[in-house]
Amino acid sequence: MTSTLSRHMKPAHKAASRALGYALTLDDMEGWEAFSALIEARLSERERAGLAFAALRSQSETHAAWTAEAAVNDVAPPEVPTILDTPTGRAVMIEWREKRDAKERREVSA
């Protein structure tokens, strides 16, 4: 059965909704990376900003700051969120920290 709202949704919004459901169900780094790639391809900058704003507003101030820093600067927050608490997530976190450290070394030597 198709809901009335579903009949009026844009195909890109339906795809993003399904991808969010998959990412939430998988709850691993690969799922969230795939969701990020899909919404980058399917949603406008404004729509993605709305999602980011809503997600950050739903978190505590500390977690919102960590999440924003990790997303913008490719560094992992001091406290490991659930998404990173997997073997792949830990590998990504190590990579983020290496990038952060390399960036800091470049800034110091500049």
PDB file of N, CA and C in Angstrom:
ATOM      1  N   MET A   1       0.847  -1.175   0.000  1.00  0.00           N
ATOM      2  CA  MET A   1       0.000   0.000   0.000  1.00  0.00           C
ATOM      3  C   MET A   1       0.898   1.245   0.000  1.00  0.00           C
ATOM      4  N   THR A   2       0.563   2.198  -0.821  1.00  0.00           N
ATOM      5  CA  THR A   2       1.315   3.442  -0.915  1.00  0.00           C
ATOM      6  C   THR A   2       0.567   4.532  -0.168  1.00  0.00           C
ATOM      7  N   SER A   3       1.294   5.239   0.683  1.00  0.00           N
ATOM      8  CA  SER A   3       0.650   6.319   1.431  1.00  0.00           C
ATOM      9  C   SER A   3       0.454   7.532   0.528  1.00  0.00           C
ATOM     10  N   THR A   4      -0.442   8.397   0.938  1.00  0.00           N
ATOM     11  CA  THR A   4      -0.690   9.621   0.184  1.00  0.00           C
ATOM     12  C   THR A   4       0.580  10.451   0.093  1.00  0.00           C
ATOM     13  N   LEU A   5       1.306  10.569   1.191  1.00  0.00           N
ATOM     14  CA  LEU A   5       2.542  11.344   1.192  1.00  0.00           C
ATOM     15  C   LEU A   5       3.551  10.735   0.224  1.00  0.00           C
ATOM     16  N   SER A   6       3.689   9.431   0.238  1.00  0.00           N
ATOM     17  CA  SER A   6       4.644   8.751  -0.629  1.00  0.00           C
ATOM     18  C   SER A   6       4.367   9.031  -2.103  1.00  0.00           C
ATOM     19  N   ARG A   7       3.115   9.117  -2.478  1.00  0.00           N
ATOM     20  CA  ARG A   7       2.768   9.391  -3.877  1.00  0.00           C
ATOM     21  C   ARG A   7       3.212  10.787  -4.308  1.00  0.00           C
ATOM     22  N   HIS A   8       3.353  11.695  -3.367  1.00  0.00           N
ATOM     23  CA  HIS A   8       3.718  13.076  -3.690  1.00  0.00           C
ATOM     24  C   HIS A   8       5.202  13.377  -3.468  1.00  0.00           C
ATOM     25  N   MET A   9       5.934  12.431  -2.920  1.00  0.00           N
ATOM     26  CA  MET A   9       7.360  12.651  -2.661  1.00  0.00           C
ATOM     27  C   MET A   9       8.164  12.588  -3.956  1.00  0.00           C
ATOM     28  N   LYS A  10       9.210  13.399  -4.023  1.00  0.00           N
ATOM     29  CA  LYS A  10      10.128  13.342  -5.153  1.00  0.00           C
ATOM     30  C   LYS A  10      10.885  12.011  -5.089  1.00  0.00           C
ATOM     31  N   PRO A  11      11.240  11.441  -6.234  1.00  0.00           N
ATOM     32  CA  PRO A  11      12.005  10.188  -6.230  1.00  0.00           C
ATOM     33  C   PRO A  11      13.314  10.294  -5.437  1.00  0.00           C
ATOM     34  N   ALA A  12      13.978  11.441  -5.512  1.00  0.00           N
ATOM     35  CA  ALA A  12      15.228  11.622  -4.764  1.00  0.00           C
ATOM     36  C   ALA A  12      14.985  11.558  -3.260  1.00  0.00           C
ATOM     37  N   HIS A  13      13.854  12.091  -2.811  1.00  0.00           N
ATOM     38  CA  HIS A  13      13.533  12.060  -1.384  1.00  0.00           C
ATOM     39  C   HIS A  13      13.189  10.640  -0.938  1.00  0.00           C
ATOM     40  N   LYS A  14      12.513   9.890  -1.793  1.00  0.00           N
ATOM     41  CA  LYS A  14      12.223   8.486  -1.475  1.00  0.00           C
ATOM     42  C   LYS A  14      13.519   7.693  -1.352  1.00  0.00           C
ATOM     43  N   ALA A  15      14.440   7.916  -2.288  1.00  0.00           N
ATOM     44  CA  ALA A  15      15.724   7.209  -2.251  1.00  0.00           C
ATOM     45  C   ALA A  15      16.494   7.555  -0.980  1.00  0.00           C
ATOM     46  N   ALA A  16      16.487   8.831  -0.614  1.00  0.00           N
ATOM     47  CA  ALA A  16      17.189   9.256   0.601  1.00  0.00           C
ATOM     48  C   ALA A  16      16.543   8.643   1.841  1.00  0.00           C
ATOM     49  N   SER A  17      15.223   8.572   1.858  1.00  0.00           N
ATOM     50  CA  SER A  17      14.514   7.973   2.996  1.00  0.00           C
ATOM     51  C   SER A  17      14.859   6.497   3.143  1.00  0.00           C
ATOM     52  N   ARG A  18      14.864   5.778   2.028  1.00  0.00           N
ATOM     53  CA  ARG A  18      15.225   4.355   2.073  1.00  0.00           C
ATOM     54  C   ARG A  18      16.669   4.184   2.526  1.00  0.00           C
ATOM     55  N   ALA A  19      17.569   5.008   1.986  1.00  0.00           N
ATOM     56  CA  ALA A  19      18.982   4.902   2.347  1.00  0.00           C
ATOM     57  C   ALA A  19      19.192   5.196   3.829  1.00  0.00           C
ATOM     58  N   LEU A  20      18.450   6.155   4.376  1.00  0.00           N
ATOM     59  CA  LEU A  20      18.544   6.433   5.809  1.00  0.00           C
ATOM     60  C   LEU A  20      18.107   5.210   6.605  1.00  0.00           C
ATOM     61  N   GLY A  21      17.028   4.583   6.190  1.00  0.00           N
ATOM     62  CA  GLY A  21      16.570   3.368   6.859  1.00  0.00           C
ATOM     63  C   GLY A  21      17.618   2.275   6.832  1.00  0.00           C
ATOM     64  N   TYR A  22      18.277   2.094   5.690  1.00  0.00           N
ATOM     65  CA  TYR A  22      19.330   1.083   5.586  1.00  0.00           C
ATOM     66  C   TYR A  22      20.500   1.424   6.505  1.00  0.00           C
ATOM     67  N   ALA A  23      20.919   2.694   6.496  1.00  0.00           N
ATOM     68  CA  ALA A  23      22.048   3.106   7.340  1.00  0.00           C
ATOM     69  C   ALA A  23      21.732   2.899   8.818  1.00  0.00           C
ATOM     70  N   LEU A  24      20.518   3.247   9.219  1.00  0.00           N
ATOM     71  CA  LEU A  24      20.122   3.052  10.615  1.00  0.00           C
ATOM     72  C   LEU A  24      20.079   1.572  10.972  1.00  0.00           C
ATOM     73  N   THR A  25      19.613   0.746  10.055  1.00  0.00           N
ATOM     74  CA  THR A  25      19.518  -0.691  10.303  1.00  0.00           C
ATOM     75  C   THR A  25      20.898  -1.328  10.365  1.00  0.00           C
ATOM     76  N   LEU A  26      21.770  -0.983   9.415  1.00  0.00           N
ATOM     77  CA  LEU A  26      23.120  -1.546   9.400  1.00  0.00           C
ATOM     78  C   LEU A  26      23.952  -1.027  10.568  1.00  0.00           C
ATOM     79  N   ASP A  27      23.805   0.262  10.866  1.00  0.00           N
ATOM     80  CA  ASP A  27      24.525   0.919  11.959  1.00  0.00           C
ATOM     81  C   ASP A  27      26.018   0.610  11.940  1.00  0.00           C
ATOM     82  N   ASP A  28      26.621   0.744  10.753  1.00  0.00           N
ATOM     83  CA  ASP A  28      28.065   0.588  10.655  1.00  0.00           C
ATOM     84  C   ASP A  28      28.620   1.673   9.729  1.00  0.00           C
ATOM     85  N   MET A  29      29.933   1.780   9.699  1.00  0.00           N
ATOM     86  CA  MET A  29      30.578   2.852   8.944  1.00  0.00           C
ATOM     87  C   MET A  29      30.222   2.794   7.462  1.00  0.00           C
ATOM     88  N   GLU A  30      30.191   1.573   6.901  1.00  0.00           N
ATOM     89  CA  GLU A  30      29.889   1.444   5.479  1.00  0.00           C
ATOM     90  C   GLU A  30      28.485   1.957   5.165  1.00  0.00           C
ATOM     91  N   GLY A  31      27.537   1.648   6.026  1.00  0.00           N
ATOM     92  CA  GLY A  31      26.166   2.114   5.819  1.00  0.00           C
ATOM     93  C   GLY A  31      26.062   3.624   5.849  1.00  0.00           C
ATOM     94  N   TRP A  32      26.752   4.248   6.804  1.00  0.00           N
ATOM     95  CA  TRP A  32      26.696   5.711   6.906  1.00  0.00           C
ATOM     96  C   TRP A  32      27.457   6.372   5.761  1.00  0.00           C
ATOM     97  N   GLU A  33      28.569   5.771   5.332  1.00  0.00           N
ATOM     98  CA  GLU A  33      29.298   6.320   4.180  1.00  0.00           C
ATOM     99  C   GLU A  33      28.443   6.231   2.918  1.00  0.00           C
ATOM    100  N   ALA A  34      27.745   5.107   2.744  1.00  0.00           N
ATOM    101  CA  ALA A  34      26.870   4.953   1.575  1.00  0.00           C
ATOM    102  C   ALA A  34      25.732   5.971   1.624  1.00  0.00           C
ATOM    103  N   PHE A  35      25.169   6.181   2.811  1.00  0.00           N
ATOM    104  CA  PHE A  35      24.103   7.176   2.956  1.00  0.00           C
ATOM    105  C   PHE A  35      24.623   8.562   2.591  1.00  0.00           C
ATOM    106  N   SER A  36      25.809   8.888   3.070  1.00  0.00           N
ATOM    107  CA  SER A  36      26.405  10.186   2.767  1.00  0.00           C
ATOM    108  C   SER A  36      26.590  10.368   1.261  1.00  0.00           C
ATOM    109  N   ALA A  37      27.096   9.336   0.599  1.00  0.00           N
ATOM    110  CA  ALA A  37      27.305   9.420  -0.851  1.00  0.00           C
ATOM    111  C   ALA A  37      25.977   9.570  -1.589  1.00  0.00           C
ATOM    112  N   LEU A  38      24.964   8.829  -1.149  1.00  0.00           N
ATOM    113  CA  LEU A  38      23.670   8.901  -1.820  1.00  0.00           C
ATOM    114  C   LEU A  38      23.038  10.279  -1.665  1.00  0.00           C
ATOM    115  N   ILE A  39      23.048  10.816  -0.449  1.00  0.00           N
ATOM    116  CA  ILE A  39      22.397  12.124  -0.292  1.00  0.00           C
ATOM    117  C   ILE A  39      23.191  13.226  -0.981  1.00  0.00           C
ATOM    118  N   GLU A  40      24.507  13.052  -1.092  1.00  0.00           N
ATOM    119  CA  GLU A  40      25.287  14.039  -1.842  1.00  0.00           C
ATOM    120  C   GLU A  40      24.853  14.039  -3.305  1.00  0.00           C
ATOM    121  N   ALA A  41      24.568  12.856  -3.833  1.00  0.00           N
ATOM    122  CA  ALA A  41      24.167  12.742  -5.236  1.00  0.00           C
ATOM    123  C   ALA A  41      22.713  13.140  -5.472  1.00  0.00           C
ATOM    124  N   ARG A  42      21.841  12.879  -4.505  1.00  0.00           N
ATOM    125  CA  ARG A  42      20.403  13.030  -4.738  1.00  0.00           C
ATOM    126  C   ARG A  42      19.777  14.294  -4.165  1.00  0.00           C
ATOM    127  N   LEU A  43      20.363  14.847  -3.106  1.00  0.00           N
ATOM    128  CA  LEU A  43      19.735  15.989  -2.439  1.00  0.00           C
ATOM    129  C   LEU A  43      20.498  17.277  -2.710  1.00  0.00           C
ATOM    130  N   SER A  44      19.785  18.382  -2.620  1.00  0.00           N
ATOM    131  CA  SER A  44      20.419  19.692  -2.805  1.00  0.00           C
ATOM    132  C   SER A  44      21.254  20.042  -1.578  1.00  0.00           C
ATOM    133  N   GLU A  45      22.097  21.034  -1.761  1.00  0.00           N
ATOM    134  CA  GLU A  45      22.908  21.534  -0.640  1.00  0.00           C
ATOM    135  C   GLU A  45      21.993  21.969   0.512  1.00  0.00           C
ATOM    136  N   ARG A  46      20.916  22.644   0.179  1.00  0.00           N
ATOM    137  CA  ARG A  46      19.960  23.115   1.197  1.00  0.00           C
ATOM    138  C   ARG A  46      19.318  21.946   1.950  1.00  0.00           C
ATOM    139  N   GLU A  47      18.931  20.908   1.218  1.00  0.00           N
ATOM    140  CA  GLU A  47      18.310  19.746   1.860  1.00  0.00           C
ATOM    141  C   GLU A  47      19.300  19.031   2.784  1.00  0.00           C
ATOM    142  N   ARG A  48      20.535  18.897   2.323  1.00  0.00           N
ATOM    143  CA  ARG A  48      21.560  18.253   3.166  1.00  0.00           C
ATOM    144  C   ARG A  48      21.866  19.107   4.386  1.00  0.00           C
ATOM    145  N   ALA A  49      21.874  20.416   4.220  1.00  0.00           N
ATOM    146  CA  ALA A  49      22.091  21.306   5.370  1.00  0.00           C
ATOM    147  C   ALA A  49      20.967  21.145   6.384  1.00  0.00           C
ATOM    148  N   GLY A  50      19.742  21.009   5.906  1.00  0.00           N
ATOM    149  CA  GLY A  50      18.612  20.795   6.808  1.00  0.00           C
ATOM    150  C   GLY A  50      18.754  19.514   7.605  1.00  0.00           C
ATOM    151  N   LEU A  51      19.172  18.438   6.935  1.00  0.00           N
ATOM    152  CA  LEU A  51      19.403  17.170   7.639  1.00  0.00           C
ATOM    153  C   LEU A  51      20.509  17.312   8.682  1.00  0.00           C
ATOM    154  N   ALA A  52      21.607  17.953   8.281  1.00  0.00           N
ATOM    155  CA  ALA A  52      22.728  18.130   9.210  1.00  0.00           C
ATOM    156  C   ALA A  52      22.312  18.975  10.404  1.00  0.00           C
ATOM    157  N   PHE A  53      21.584  20.048  10.147  1.00  0.00           N
ATOM    158  CA  PHE A  53      21.124  20.929  11.221  1.00  0.00           C
ATOM    159  C   PHE A  53      20.249  20.158  12.203  1.00  0.00           C
ATOM    160  N   ALA A  54      19.288  19.408  11.676  1.00  0.00           N
ATOM    161  CA  ALA A  54      18.379  18.654  12.544  1.00  0.00           C
ATOM    162  C   ALA A  54      19.137  17.613  13.362  1.00  0.00           C
ATOM    163  N   ALA A  55      20.077  16.919  12.724  1.00  0.00           N
ATOM    164  CA  ALA A  55      20.844  15.895  13.442  1.00  0.00           C
ATOM    165  C   ALA A  55      21.705  16.518  14.537  1.00  0.00           C
ATOM    166  N   LEU A  56      22.376  17.624  14.219  1.00  0.00           N
ATOM    167  CA  LEU A  56      23.225  18.270  15.229  1.00  0.00           C
ATOM    168  C   LEU A  56      22.398  18.831  16.376  1.00  0.00           C
ATOM    169  N   ARG A  57      21.240  19.410  16.064  1.00  0.00           N
ATOM    170  CA  ARG A  57      20.379  19.974  17.114  1.00  0.00           C
ATOM    171  C   ARG A  57      19.839  18.897  18.047  1.00  0.00           C
ATOM    172  N   SER A  58      19.749  17.670  17.558  1.00  0.00           N
ATOM    173  CA  SER A  58      19.205  16.582  18.375  1.00  0.00           C
ATOM    174  C   SER A  58      20.229  16.029  19.362  1.00  0.00           C
ATOM    175  N   GLN A  59      21.502  16.415  19.209  1.00  0.00           N
ATOM    176  CA  GLN A  59      22.565  15.902  20.071  1.00  0.00           C
ATOM    177  C   GLN A  59      22.857  16.875  21.211  1.00  0.00           C
ATOM    178  N   SER A  60      23.554  16.350  22.217  1.00  0.00           N
ATOM    179  CA  SER A  60      24.040  17.242  23.269  1.00  0.00           C
ATOM    180  C   SER A  60      25.043  18.203  22.631  1.00  0.00           C
ATOM    181  N   GLU A  61      25.285  19.314  23.283  1.00  0.00           N
ATOM    182  CA  GLU A  61      26.216  20.305  22.733  1.00  0.00           C
ATOM    183  C   GLU A  61      27.593  19.692  22.486  1.00  0.00           C
ATOM    184  N   THR A  62      28.065  18.881  23.414  1.00  0.00           N
ATOM    185  CA  THR A  62      29.384  18.257  23.284  1.00  0.00           C
ATOM    186  C   THR A  62      29.429  17.314  22.090  1.00  0.00           C
ATOM    187  N   HIS A  63      28.452  16.417  21.995  1.00  0.00           N
ATOM    188  CA  HIS A  63      28.445  15.476  20.877  1.00  0.00           C
ATOM    189  C   HIS A  63      28.231  16.187  19.545  1.00  0.00           C
ATOM    190  N   ALA A  64      27.438  17.228  19.528  1.00  0.00           N
ATOM    191  CA  ALA A  64      27.234  17.985  18.294  1.00  0.00           C
ATOM    192  C   ALA A  64      28.549  18.613  17.837  1.00  0.00           C
ATOM    193  N   ALA A  65      29.308  19.162  18.774  1.00  0.00           N
ATOM    194  CA  ALA A  65      30.600  19.766  18.431  1.00  0.00           C
ATOM    195  C   ALA A  65      31.564  18.707  17.912  1.00  0.00           C
ATOM    196  N   TRP A  66      31.616  17.562  18.573  1.00  0.00           N
ATOM    197  CA  TRP A  66      32.498  16.477  18.119  1.00  0.00           C
ATOM    198  C   TRP A  66      32.100  15.994  16.732  1.00  0.00           C
ATOM    199  N   THR A  67      30.807  15.818  16.521  1.00  0.00           N
ATOM    200  CA  THR A  67      30.311  15.325  15.239  1.00  0.00           C
ATOM    201  C   THR A  67      30.638  16.313  14.124  1.00  0.00           C
ATOM    202  N   ALA A  68      30.380  17.587  14.365  1.00  0.00           N
ATOM    203  CA  ALA A  68      30.669  18.607  13.350  1.00  0.00           C
ATOM    204  C   ALA A  68      32.161  18.660  13.052  1.00  0.00           C
ATOM    205  N   GLU A  69      32.991  18.601  14.087  1.00  0.00           N
ATOM    206  CA  GLU A  69      34.441  18.634  13.876  1.00  0.00           C
ATOM    207  C   GLU A  69      34.894  17.424  13.072  1.00  0.00           C
ATOM    208  N   ALA A  70      34.384  16.257  13.413  1.00  0.00           N
ATOM    209  CA  ALA A  70      34.763  15.041  12.688  1.00  0.00           C
ATOM    210  C   ALA A  70      34.348  15.125  11.225  1.00  0.00           C
ATOM    211  N   ALA A  71      33.160  15.642  10.966  1.00  0.00           N
ATOM    212  CA  ALA A  71      32.664  15.735   9.592  1.00  0.00           C
ATOM    213  C   ALA A  71      33.445  16.758   8.773  1.00  0.00           C
ATOM    214  N   VAL A  72      33.746  17.896   9.365  1.00  0.00           N
ATOM    215  CA  VAL A  72      34.394  18.982   8.631  1.00  0.00           C
ATOM    216  C   VAL A  72      35.900  18.782   8.520  1.00  0.00           C
ATOM    217  N   ASN A  73      36.524  18.327   9.586  1.00  0.00           N
ATOM    218  CA  ASN A  73      37.984  18.243   9.623  1.00  0.00           C
ATOM    219  C   ASN A  73      38.533  16.837   9.464  1.00  0.00           C
ATOM    220  N   ASP A  74      37.662  15.843   9.239  1.00  0.00           N
ATOM    221  CA  ASP A  74      38.101  14.449   9.118  1.00  0.00           C
ATOM    222  C   ASP A  74      38.928  13.995  10.313  1.00  0.00           C
ATOM    223  N   VAL A  75      38.473  14.341  11.497  1.00  0.00           N
ATOM    224  CA  VAL A  75      39.118  13.856  12.721  1.00  0.00           C
ATOM    225  C   VAL A  75      38.067  13.176  13.575  1.00  0.00           C
ATOM    226  N   ALA A  76      38.496  12.215  14.345  1.00  0.00           N
ATOM    227  CA  ALA A  76      37.560  11.505  15.217  1.00  0.00           C
ATOM    228  C   ALA A  76      37.422  12.251  16.530  1.00  0.00           C
ATOM    229  N   PRO A  77      36.225  12.262  17.100  1.00  0.00           N
ATOM    230  CA  PRO A  77      36.024  12.896  18.398  1.00  0.00           C
ATOM    231  C   PRO A  77      36.717  12.102  19.496  1.00  0.00           C
ATOM    232  N   PRO A  78      36.990  12.738  20.637  1.00  0.00           N
ATOM    233  CA  PRO A  78      37.657  12.039  21.733  1.00  0.00           C
ATOM    234  C   PRO A  78      36.869  10.836  22.236  1.00  0.00           C
ATOM    235  N   GLU A  79      35.559  10.930  22.259  1.00  0.00           N
ATOM    236  CA  GLU A  79      34.724   9.814  22.691  1.00  0.00           C
ATOM    237  C   GLU A  79      34.215   9.108  21.448  1.00  0.00           C
ATOM    238  N   VAL A  80      34.414   7.809  21.361  1.00  0.00           N
ATOM    239  CA  VAL A  80      34.050   7.064  20.166  1.00  0.00           C
ATOM    240  C   VAL A  80      32.547   6.811  20.130  1.00  0.00           C
ATOM    241  N   PRO A  81      31.831   7.376  19.152  1.00  0.00           N
ATOM    242  CA  PRO A  81      30.405   7.097  19.045  1.00  0.00           C
ATOM    243  C   PRO A  81      30.176   5.676  18.532  1.00  0.00           C
ATOM    244  N   THR A  82      28.941   5.188  18.623  1.00  0.00           N
ATOM    245  CA  THR A  82      28.595   3.830  18.220  1.00  0.00           C
ATOM    246  C   THR A  82      29.036   3.517  16.803  1.00  0.00           C
ATOM    247  N   ILE A  83      28.880   4.453  15.889  1.00  0.00           N
ATOM    248  CA  ILE A  83      29.222   4.204  14.486  1.00  0.00           C
ATOM    249  C   ILE A  83      30.684   3.807  14.317  1.00  0.00           C
ATOM    250  N   LEU A  84      31.566   4.308  15.179  1.00  0.00           N
ATOM    251  CA  LEU A  84      32.983   3.999  15.045  1.00  0.00           C
ATOM    252  C   LEU A  84      33.396   2.795  15.877  1.00  0.00           C
ATOM    253  N   ASP A  85      32.482   2.235  16.635  1.00  0.00           N
ATOM    254  CA  ASP A  85      32.810   1.122  17.518  1.00  0.00           C
ATOM    255  C   ASP A  85      32.666  -0.217  16.788  1.00  0.00           C
ATOM    256  N   THR A  86      33.312  -0.307  15.629  1.00  0.00           N
ATOM    257  CA  THR A  86      33.358  -1.523  14.825  1.00  0.00           C
ATOM    258  C   THR A  86      34.785  -1.635  14.301  1.00  0.00           C
ATOM    259  N   PRO A  87      35.209  -2.817  13.828  1.00  0.00           N
ATOM    260  CA  PRO A  87      36.572  -2.910  13.281  1.00  0.00           C
ATOM    261  C   PRO A  87      36.826  -1.905  12.163  1.00  0.00           C
ATOM    262  N   THR A  88      35.883  -1.764  11.242  1.00  0.00           N
ATOM    263  CA  THR A  88      36.053  -0.795  10.156  1.00  0.00           C
ATOM    264  C   THR A  88      36.050   0.620  10.710  1.00  0.00           C
ATOM    265  N   GLY A  89      35.158   0.888  11.643  1.00  0.00           N
ATOM    266  CA  GLY A  89      35.088   2.210  12.252  1.00  0.00           C
ATOM    267  C   GLY A  89      36.377   2.584  12.955  1.00  0.00           C
ATOM    268  N   ARG A  90      36.959   1.612  13.660  1.00  0.00           N
ATOM    269  CA  ARG A  90      38.231   1.887  14.339  1.00  0.00           C
ATOM    270  C   ARG A  90      39.330   2.193  13.329  1.00  0.00           C
ATOM    271  N   ALA A  91      39.343   1.465  12.206  1.00  0.00           N
ATOM    272  CA  ALA A  91      40.336   1.734  11.161  1.00  0.00           C
ATOM    273  C   ALA A  91      40.151   3.136  10.594  1.00  0.00           C
ATOM    274  N   VAL A  92      38.905   3.533  10.391  1.00  0.00           N
ATOM    275  CA  VAL A  92      38.618   4.881   9.899  1.00  0.00           C
ATOM    276  C   VAL A  92      39.060   5.913  10.925  1.00  0.00           C
ATOM    277  N   MET A  93      38.795   5.641  12.206  1.00  0.00           N
ATOM    278  CA  MET A  93      39.185   6.573  13.257  1.00  0.00           C
ATOM    279  C   MET A  93      40.707   6.749  13.280  1.00  0.00           C
ATOM    280  N   ILE A  94      41.443   5.652  13.131  1.00  0.00           N
ATOM    281  CA  ILE A  94      42.907   5.741  13.094  1.00  0.00           C
ATOM    282  C   ILE A  94      43.345   6.588  11.907  1.00  0.00           C
ATOM    283  N   GLU A  95      42.712   6.377  10.756  1.00  0.00           N
ATOM    284  CA  GLU A  95      43.038   7.173   9.571  1.00  0.00           C
ATOM    285  C   GLU A  95      42.742   8.652   9.807  1.00  0.00           C
ATOM    286  N   TRP A  96      41.583   8.961  10.421  1.00  0.00           N
ATOM    287  CA  TRP A  96      41.235  10.351  10.721  1.00  0.00           C
ATOM    288  C   TRP A  96      42.285  10.985  11.630  1.00  0.00           C
ATOM    289  N   ARG A  97      42.680  10.243  12.659  1.00  0.00           N
ATOM    290  CA  ARG A  97      43.675  10.797  13.591  1.00  0.00           C
ATOM    291  C   ARG A  97      45.007  11.027  12.896  1.00  0.00           C
ATOM    292  N   GLU A  98      45.398  10.116  12.013  1.00  0.00           N
ATOM    293  CA  GLU A  98      46.640  10.307  11.265  1.00  0.00           C
ATOM    294  C   GLU A  98      46.554  11.551  10.386  1.00  0.00           C
ATOM    295  N   LYS A  99      45.407  11.761   9.740  1.00  0.00           N
ATOM    296  CA  LYS A  99      45.221  12.965   8.918  1.00  0.00           C
ATOM    297  C   LYS A  99      45.284  14.217   9.784  1.00  0.00           C
ATOM    298  N   ARG A 100      44.633  14.157  10.952  1.00  0.00           N
ATOM    299  CA  ARG A 100      44.636  15.306  11.856  1.00  0.00           C
ATOM    300  C   ARG A 100      46.061  15.624  12.295  1.00  0.00           C
ATOM    301  N   ASP A 101      46.809  14.584  12.692  1.00  0.00           N
ATOM    302  CA  ASP A 101      48.178  14.789  13.152  1.00  0.00           C
ATOM    303  C   ASP A 101      49.063  15.333  12.037  1.00  0.00           C
ATOM    304  N   ALA A 102      48.892  14.817  10.825  1.00  0.00           N
ATOM    305  CA  ALA A 102      49.672  15.312   9.688  1.00  0.00           C
ATOM    306  C   ALA A 102      49.344  16.773   9.407  1.00  0.00           C
ATOM    307  N   LYS A 103      48.067  17.124   9.503  1.00  0.00           N
ATOM    308  CA  LYS A 103      47.645  18.511   9.289  1.00  0.00           C
ATOM    309  C   LYS A 103      48.270  19.421  10.343  1.00  0.00           C
ATOM    310  N   GLU A 104      48.261  18.974  11.602  1.00  0.00           N
ATOM    311  CA  GLU A 104      48.855  19.775  12.673  1.00  0.00           C
ATOM    312  C   GLU A 104      50.353  19.944  12.464  1.00  0.00           C
ATOM    313  N   ARG A 105      51.028  18.876  12.010  1.00  0.00           N
ATOM    314  CA  ARG A 105      52.471  18.979  11.756  1.00  0.00           C
ATOM    315  C   ARG A 105      52.754  19.973  10.632  1.00  0.00           C
ATOM    316  N   ARG A 106      51.912  19.956   9.583  1.00  0.00           N
ATOM    317  CA  ARG A 106      52.094  20.910   8.478  1.00  0.00           C
ATOM    318  C   ARG A 106      51.896  22.341   8.956  1.00  0.00           C
ATOM    319  N   GLU A 107      50.900  22.551   9.819  1.00  0.00           N
ATOM    320  CA  GLU A 107      50.627  23.899  10.326  1.00  0.00           C
ATOM    321  C   GLU A 107      51.769  24.399  11.202  1.00  0.00           C
ATOM    322  N   VAL A 108      52.355  23.509  11.990  1.00  0.00           N
ATOM    323  CA  VAL A 108      53.461  23.892  12.873  1.00  0.00           C
ATOM    324  C   VAL A 108      54.701  24.225  12.054  1.00  0.00           C
ATOM    325  N   SER A 109      54.958  23.446  10.995  1.00  0.00           N
ATOM    326  CA  SER A 109      56.158  23.680  10.196  1.00  0.00           C
ATOM    327  C   SER A 109      56.006  24.842   9.221  1.00  0.00           C
ATOM    328  N   ALA A 110      54.787  25.317   9.021  1.00  0.00           N
ATOM    329  CA  ALA A 110      54.559  26.419   8.070  1.00  0.00           C
ATOM    330  C   ALA A 110      54.897  27.761   8.665  1.00  0.00           C
TER     331      ALA A 110
END
